[in-house]
mmCIF file of C-alpha atoms in Angstrom:
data_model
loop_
_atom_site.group_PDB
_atom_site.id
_atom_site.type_symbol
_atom_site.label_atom_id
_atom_site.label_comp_id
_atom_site.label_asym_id
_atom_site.label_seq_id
_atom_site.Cartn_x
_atom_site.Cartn_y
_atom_site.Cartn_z
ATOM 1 C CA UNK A 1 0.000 0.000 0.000
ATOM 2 C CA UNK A 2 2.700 3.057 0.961
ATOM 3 C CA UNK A 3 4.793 1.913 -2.268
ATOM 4 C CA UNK A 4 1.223 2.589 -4.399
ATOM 5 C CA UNK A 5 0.899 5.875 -2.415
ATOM 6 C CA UNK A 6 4.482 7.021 -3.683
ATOM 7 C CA UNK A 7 3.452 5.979 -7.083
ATOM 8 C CA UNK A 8 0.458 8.308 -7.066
ATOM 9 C CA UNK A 9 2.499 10.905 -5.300
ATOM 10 C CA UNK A 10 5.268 10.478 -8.281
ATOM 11 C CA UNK A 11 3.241 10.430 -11.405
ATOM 12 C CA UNK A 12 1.309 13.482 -9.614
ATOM 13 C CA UNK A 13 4.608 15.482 -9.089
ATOM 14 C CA UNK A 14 5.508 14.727 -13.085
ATOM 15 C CA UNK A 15 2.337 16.417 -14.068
ATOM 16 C CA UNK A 16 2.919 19.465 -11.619
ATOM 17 C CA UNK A 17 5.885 19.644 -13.013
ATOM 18 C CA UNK A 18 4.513 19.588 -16.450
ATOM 19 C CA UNK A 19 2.204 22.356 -15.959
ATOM 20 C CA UNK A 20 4.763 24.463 -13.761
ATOM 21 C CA UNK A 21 7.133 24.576 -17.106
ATOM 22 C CA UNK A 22 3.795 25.146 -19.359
ATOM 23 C CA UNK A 23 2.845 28.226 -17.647
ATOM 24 C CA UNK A 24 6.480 29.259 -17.255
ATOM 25 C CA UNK A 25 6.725 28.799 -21.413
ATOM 26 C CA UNK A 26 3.247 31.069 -22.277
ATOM 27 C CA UNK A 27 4.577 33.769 -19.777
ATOM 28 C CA UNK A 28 7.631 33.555 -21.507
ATOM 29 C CA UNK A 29 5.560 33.694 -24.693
ATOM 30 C CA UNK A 30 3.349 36.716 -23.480
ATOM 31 C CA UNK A 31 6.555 38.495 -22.332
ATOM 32 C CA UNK A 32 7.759 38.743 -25.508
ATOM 33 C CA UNK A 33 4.750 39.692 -27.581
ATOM 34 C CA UNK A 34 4.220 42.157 -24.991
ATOM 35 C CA UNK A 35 8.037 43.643 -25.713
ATOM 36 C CA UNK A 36 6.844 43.204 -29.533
ATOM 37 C CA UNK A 37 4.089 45.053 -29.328
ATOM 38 C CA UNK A 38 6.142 48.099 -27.408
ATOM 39 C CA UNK A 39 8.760 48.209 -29.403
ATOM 40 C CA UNK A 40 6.352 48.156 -32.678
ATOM 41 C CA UNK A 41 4.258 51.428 -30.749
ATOM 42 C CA UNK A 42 7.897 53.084 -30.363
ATOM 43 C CA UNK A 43 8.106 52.701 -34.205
ATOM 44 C CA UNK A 44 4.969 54.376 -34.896
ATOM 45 C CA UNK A 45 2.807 51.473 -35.861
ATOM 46 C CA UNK A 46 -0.663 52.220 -36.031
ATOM 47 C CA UNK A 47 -1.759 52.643 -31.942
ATOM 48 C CA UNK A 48 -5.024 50.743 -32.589
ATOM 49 C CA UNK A 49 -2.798 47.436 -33.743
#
């Protein structure tokens, strides 16, 4: 029984894990379309882009 209870407890820090680095990656991803989208208003692109 305690070695099926550090199965579960495994498999559900893998998928923690998973969505820790998911969320990390579309931060990352809004970050930098957020930095686009700065730099393209410092250009003088069209404010309602």
């Amino acid at each position: 029984m305690p070695l099926y209870i550090t199965e579960l407890g495994q498999s559900a820090g893998r998928i923690g894990f998973i969505e820790l680095w998911r969320n990390a990656l579309v931060i990352k991803i809004n970050f930098y379309l957020y930095n686009q989208l700065k730099t393209y208003n410092k250009v003088g692109m069209p404010k309602g882009y």
